[in-house]
């Protein structure tokens, strides 16, 4: 086998090697002769714009797609991967960008599925629970093995996926944007775990859009662009700038919006009434457990209020109450002074974090997906729909072969852009956004931030939930921190330092944040 | 909304250079067509049938022409059409809720109740066929609609409740035909002949095909239009594609699911009425369920594989196979059960093809 020139001189063959991989979908050349080798114990980052072909390449490696040309070598030996089962048999494990769990099963059941501990021909539930609890403890993942996956927030579900690969003792671990929806603390934990893995001899392929993660956790980097390799770097000898240059062919400009001058909302916002107001809200989840308690706050026109907190602190339930998808237990949600109605509230545009589960119908066309929420009257006008879709595709640079193709065929970041395009173009006084930049590349992140700032300047009231503290700091006027269903801190952006936010998110700041809750 | 030209992301970079454009695209279309589950399964089933024929010593070159003659020629077309109409109706009855992700397996019950209600109204209300048909549709809608609260209140999936409600509905219709509505003095399980005024006019000069044909065709066309070109049709498709997405988009999901179940039931009930008001102009116990319209209809819808416009053709194919089976038996000595086996094979192959295809095109992100 020819050894690609970029391979470092390691003893023996690379743990895994992709040689000349080409993969075409109809007219789209997703991978174009890609070579990539990962040594044993190496963390190899794969970066590139949305639609560059990263997920496709990882899917080829995991036996989900058969390449049109090229081959996969494992420890120097060509292997035929016709299915994920083949890949697992060859010691490969993958955490997908779009989570693939069974919502009806418990965490432990999801983790062991396909490799269940068996006792007398039956699933040994206790052993499964024990194994999962052990793993989750060892890597500090904090997951309850008996919880039902469908009821967990996306962030926790992601950890279940990671546990699944850990459980199978993968020697090559493929992580496709594992940190897209994790909080900084969780991300840090994950990256530490990744390094630990590498130290134990596991090879890790890490796809991410966050360059600080690349710089912090990887040994080498491969940059893809338009399906081709446009750069290979040793992490130690490169910089974020150099990577961006290889990714998008230019450097990032200064953020067009710039950091908000602190404490001065544009215009006389202070004087204005709340557009969105939540008063002493209490919510219970399905099991009657309090999910949100005593929450009160308001968002004015022309203001962005950030919402922070570790996954499962009640943010999801709160957002559902604001968007009308969940009935208030007690208390009120007021929009321009009038309470939200039951069912989806039309006065709120909403970008959900759960892209495949709520924000899109993956099997429907891009045009159909872009219509949802705006359908009115009786007649559908396909030509007008397609026109509008085409306009959004153009304006938001969504890379799609056709608006008639299922949205599932879009790359993750492009699907995210489609959701944003749909919701940002709606004409509503309130905009609720969860994880707006999950899975989008650095260039698009910049522009999405500009768009949110623009929505604010246009006088909309924006509630922004993000696990990215830097995102909250860049955009929000105030940051609310939730912990165990309560708002435990309400900080002006100038005071929202990593330390203070971090402390509030873990509940440590509770006693001293007396000013937190507007009402008792 | 904004003045930014190109707000998100850099312009699409070098998308793949499309090589040999025209020819390639034709190739792709042809490949997609040939690999479609419908084509695959029909071809596969025909291949298997041919093998079976050869195995049992029947000459396919005799059997297939006999099949076509048995279905379409020598005056057989009329029978085939008479079977086509209820099968198409039942296919739509199954397909409407299926678009919303609900399985209506209670077609037989809805069909029977529709039939007996139509007979009762024709016998006792007098007047034209309009009232009996409306009553039949309402009866079907009611039985099927019952499944909606069972799901939202008790969490019983429609696929279970429709099936469970079917048998009692069939029995109820049968009881009514045997006792309260039975033809006096004959001891037969059938109602008396319906009055002339309530009978459906013949379609053209046919003695078997009634105006049920244009009626069902028109309603099917109406549904196809609604599905593809109306907002409720869109909402129903969204509901079937991803329930949570539909809820998120403001669709009243429970109500919409109930509406589709009731609409499917109404269609089935109407078909029952149309059969009873046509020749032999009475409700004969078992005559509605014995031909297996419901099952053939489900097979046809599955064969159409999520493409409603393909349903009329799929129904035609299966009806021709069935009607032609008898001709084949007469002329080529092939047991007509063979065509039932073929039908079963088509369904199996359809399912397998669909699964395999979804594996191939499965996408993660
Ligand atoms: N199953 C498919 N059918 C059609 N096109 C596809 C399919 N899978 C991927 N593509 C196309 O291939 C290209 C590469 O997609 P891929 O998902 O690999 O991108 P990516 O680098 O992972 O992007 P992102 O960062 O947005 O996740 C995109 O243009 C995408 O639309
Ligand atoms: Mg991807």
mmCIF file of N, CA, C and O in Angstrom, chain A residues 253-261 304 445-454 456-457 470-471 473-476:
data_model
loop_
_atom_site.group_PDB
_atom_site.id
_atom_site.type_symbol
_atom_site.label_atom_id
_atom_site.label_comp_id
_atom_site.label_asym_id
_atom_site.label_seq_id
_atom_site.Cartn_x
_atom_site.Cartn_y
_atom_site.Cartn_z
ATOM 1 N N UNK A 253 -12.896 38.506 9.422
ATOM 2 C CA UNK A 253 -12.795 39.928 9.707
ATOM 3 C C UNK A 253 -13.110 40.173 11.164
ATOM 4 O O UNK A 253 -13.445 39.266 11.914
ATOM 5 N N UNK A 254 -12.992 41.436 11.587
ATOM 6 C CA UNK A 254 -13.465 41.781 12.924
ATOM 7 C C UNK A 254 -14.959 41.558 12.917
ATOM 8 O O UNK A 254 -15.605 41.773 11.901
ATOM 9 N N UNK A 255 -15.519 41.110 14.041
ATOM 10 C CA UNK A 255 -16.960 40.878 14.067
ATOM 11 C C UNK A 255 -17.691 42.140 13.626
ATOM 12 O O UNK A 255 -17.400 43.223 14.138
ATOM 13 N N UNK A 256 -18.596 42.024 12.649
ATOM 14 C CA UNK A 256 -19.230 43.199 12.058
ATOM 15 C C UNK A 256 -20.063 43.979 13.069
ATOM 16 O O UNK A 256 -20.225 45.174 12.947
ATOM 17 N N UNK A 257 -20.552 43.285 14.076
ATOM 18 C CA UNK A 257 -21.415 43.973 15.028
ATOM 19 C C UNK A 257 -20.609 44.553 16.179
ATOM 20 O O UNK A 257 -20.930 45.585 16.721
ATOM 21 N N UNK A 258 -19.518 43.883 16.487
ATOM 22 C CA UNK A 258 -18.696 44.340 17.597
ATOM 23 C C UNK A 258 -19.396 44.045 18.905
ATOM 24 O O UNK A 258 -20.595 43.817 18.938
ATOM 25 N N UNK A 259 -18.614 44.026 19.983
ATOM 26 C CA UNK A 259 -19.257 43.790 21.269
ATOM 27 C C UNK A 259 -20.175 44.951 21.595
ATOM 28 O O UNK A 259 -19.871 46.101 21.288
ATOM 29 N N UNK A 260 -21.271 44.620 22.186
ATOM 30 C CA UNK A 260 -22.272 45.615 22.529
ATOM 31 C C UNK A 260 -21.706 46.575 23.562
ATOM 32 O O UNK A 260 -21.169 46.157 24.570
ATOM 33 N N UNK A 261 -21.811 47.905 23.354
ATOM 34 C CA UNK A 261 -21.389 48.818 24.422
ATOM 35 C C UNK A 261 -22.191 48.482 25.667
ATOM 36 O O UNK A 261 -23.406 48.442 25.627
ATOM 37 N N UNK A 304 -31.518 41.624 23.914
ATOM 38 C CA UNK A 304 -31.266 40.183 23.878
ATOM 39 C C UNK A 304 -30.971 39.721 25.287
ATOM 40 O O UNK A 304 -30.062 40.238 25.940
ATOM 41 N N UNK A 445 -21.052 31.378 11.628
ATOM 42 C CA UNK A 445 -21.282 31.807 13.010
ATOM 43 C C UNK A 445 -21.272 33.319 13.103
ATOM 44 O O UNK A 445 -22.144 33.941 13.701
ATOM 45 N N UNK A 446 -20.267 33.875 12.478
ATOM 46 C CA UNK A 446 -20.102 35.314 12.460
ATOM 47 C C UNK A 446 -21.368 35.986 11.926
ATOM 48 O O UNK A 446 -21.891 36.929 12.499
ATOM 49 N N UNK A 447 -21.876 35.452 10.828
ATOM 50 C CA UNK A 447 -23.013 36.097 10.194
ATOM 51 C C UNK A 447 -24.302 35.871 10.956
ATOM 52 O O UNK A 447 -25.182 36.725 10.973
ATOM 53 N N UNK A 448 -24.418 34.717 11.587
ATOM 54 C CA UNK A 448 -25.613 34.466 12.390
ATOM 55 C C UNK A 448 -25.644 35.441 13.562
ATOM 56 O O UNK A 448 -26.683 36.004 13.898
ATOM 57 N N UNK A 449 -24.486 35.667 14.146
ATOM 58 C CA UNK A 449 -24.432 36.647 15.236
ATOM 59 C C UNK A 449 -24.846 38.021 14.732
ATOM 60 O O UNK A 449 -25.600 38.741 15.388
ATOM 61 N N UNK A 450 -24.394 38.367 13.548
ATOM 62 C CA UNK A 450 -24.768 39.659 12.986
ATOM 63 C C UNK A 450 -26.270 39.735 12.770
ATOM 64 O O UNK A 450 -26.902 40.762 13.027
ATOM 65 N N UNK A 451 -26.850 38.618 12.321
ATOM 66 C CA UNK A 451 -28.299 38.603 12.076
ATOM 67 C C UNK A 451 -29.088 38.751 13.362
ATOM 68 O O UNK A 451 -30.114 39.441 13.402
ATOM 69 N N UNK A 452 -28.613 38.110 14.424
ATOM 70 C CA UNK A 452 -29.325 38.217 15.695
ATOM 71 C C UNK A 452 -29.220 39.644 16.221
ATOM 72 O O UNK A 452 -30.199 40.204 16.732
ATOM 73 N N UNK A 453 -28.043 40.239 16.070
ATOM 74 C CA UNK A 453 -27.884 41.627 16.491
ATOM 75 C C UNK A 453 -28.818 42.522 15.686
ATOM 76 O O UNK A 453 -29.419 43.466 16.207
ATOM 77 N N UNK A 454 -28.970 42.179 14.426
ATOM 78 C CA UNK A 454 -29.836 42.969 13.559
ATOM 79 C C UNK A 454 -31.304 42.846 13.972
ATOM 80 O O UNK A 454 -32.047 43.821 13.955
ATOM 81 N N UNK A 456 -32.311 42.319 16.913
ATOM 82 C CA UNK A 456 -32.417 43.141 18.112
ATOM 83 C C UNK A 456 -32.567 44.620 17.732
ATOM 84 O O UNK A 456 -33.456 45.308 18.210
ATOM 85 N N UNK A 457 -31.709 45.045 16.828
ATOM 86 C CA UNK A 457 -31.754 46.456 16.443
ATOM 87 C C UNK A 457 -33.057 46.820 15.752
ATOM 88 O O UNK A 457 -33.484 47.960 15.767
ATOM 89 N N UNK A 470 -19.293 32.364 25.386
ATOM 90 C CA UNK A 470 -18.767 33.473 24.582
ATOM 91 C C UNK A 470 -19.864 34.034 23.673
ATOM 92 O O UNK A 470 -19.907 35.228 23.404
ATOM 93 N N UNK A 471 -20.746 33.157 23.225
ATOM 94 C CA UNK A 471 -21.852 33.604 22.383
ATOM 95 C C UNK A 471 -22.795 34.499 23.180
ATOM 96 O O UNK A 471 -23.242 35.548 22.704
ATOM 97 N N UNK A 473 -22.022 36.211 25.791
ATOM 98 C CA UNK A 473 -21.354 37.474 26.093
ATOM 99 C C UNK A 473 -21.313 38.403 24.883
ATOM 100 O O UNK A 473 -21.424 39.605 25.008
ATOM 101 N N UNK A 474 -21.164 37.804 23.707
ATOM 102 C CA UNK A 474 -21.066 38.634 22.506
ATOM 103 C C UNK A 474 -22.393 39.288 22.157
ATOM 104 O O UNK A 474 -22.419 40.350 21.564
ATOM 105 N N UNK A 475 -23.499 38.648 22.531
ATOM 106 C CA UNK A 475 -24.785 39.115 22.030
ATOM 107 C C UNK A 475 -25.728 39.672 23.087
ATOM 108 O O UNK A 475 -26.494 40.588 22.827
ATOM 109 N N UNK A 476 -25.688 39.073 24.283
ATOM 110 C CA UNK A 476 -26.751 39.378 25.243
ATOM 111 C C UNK A 476 -26.515 40.701 25.958
ATOM 112 O O UNK A 476 -25.385 41.150 26.126
#
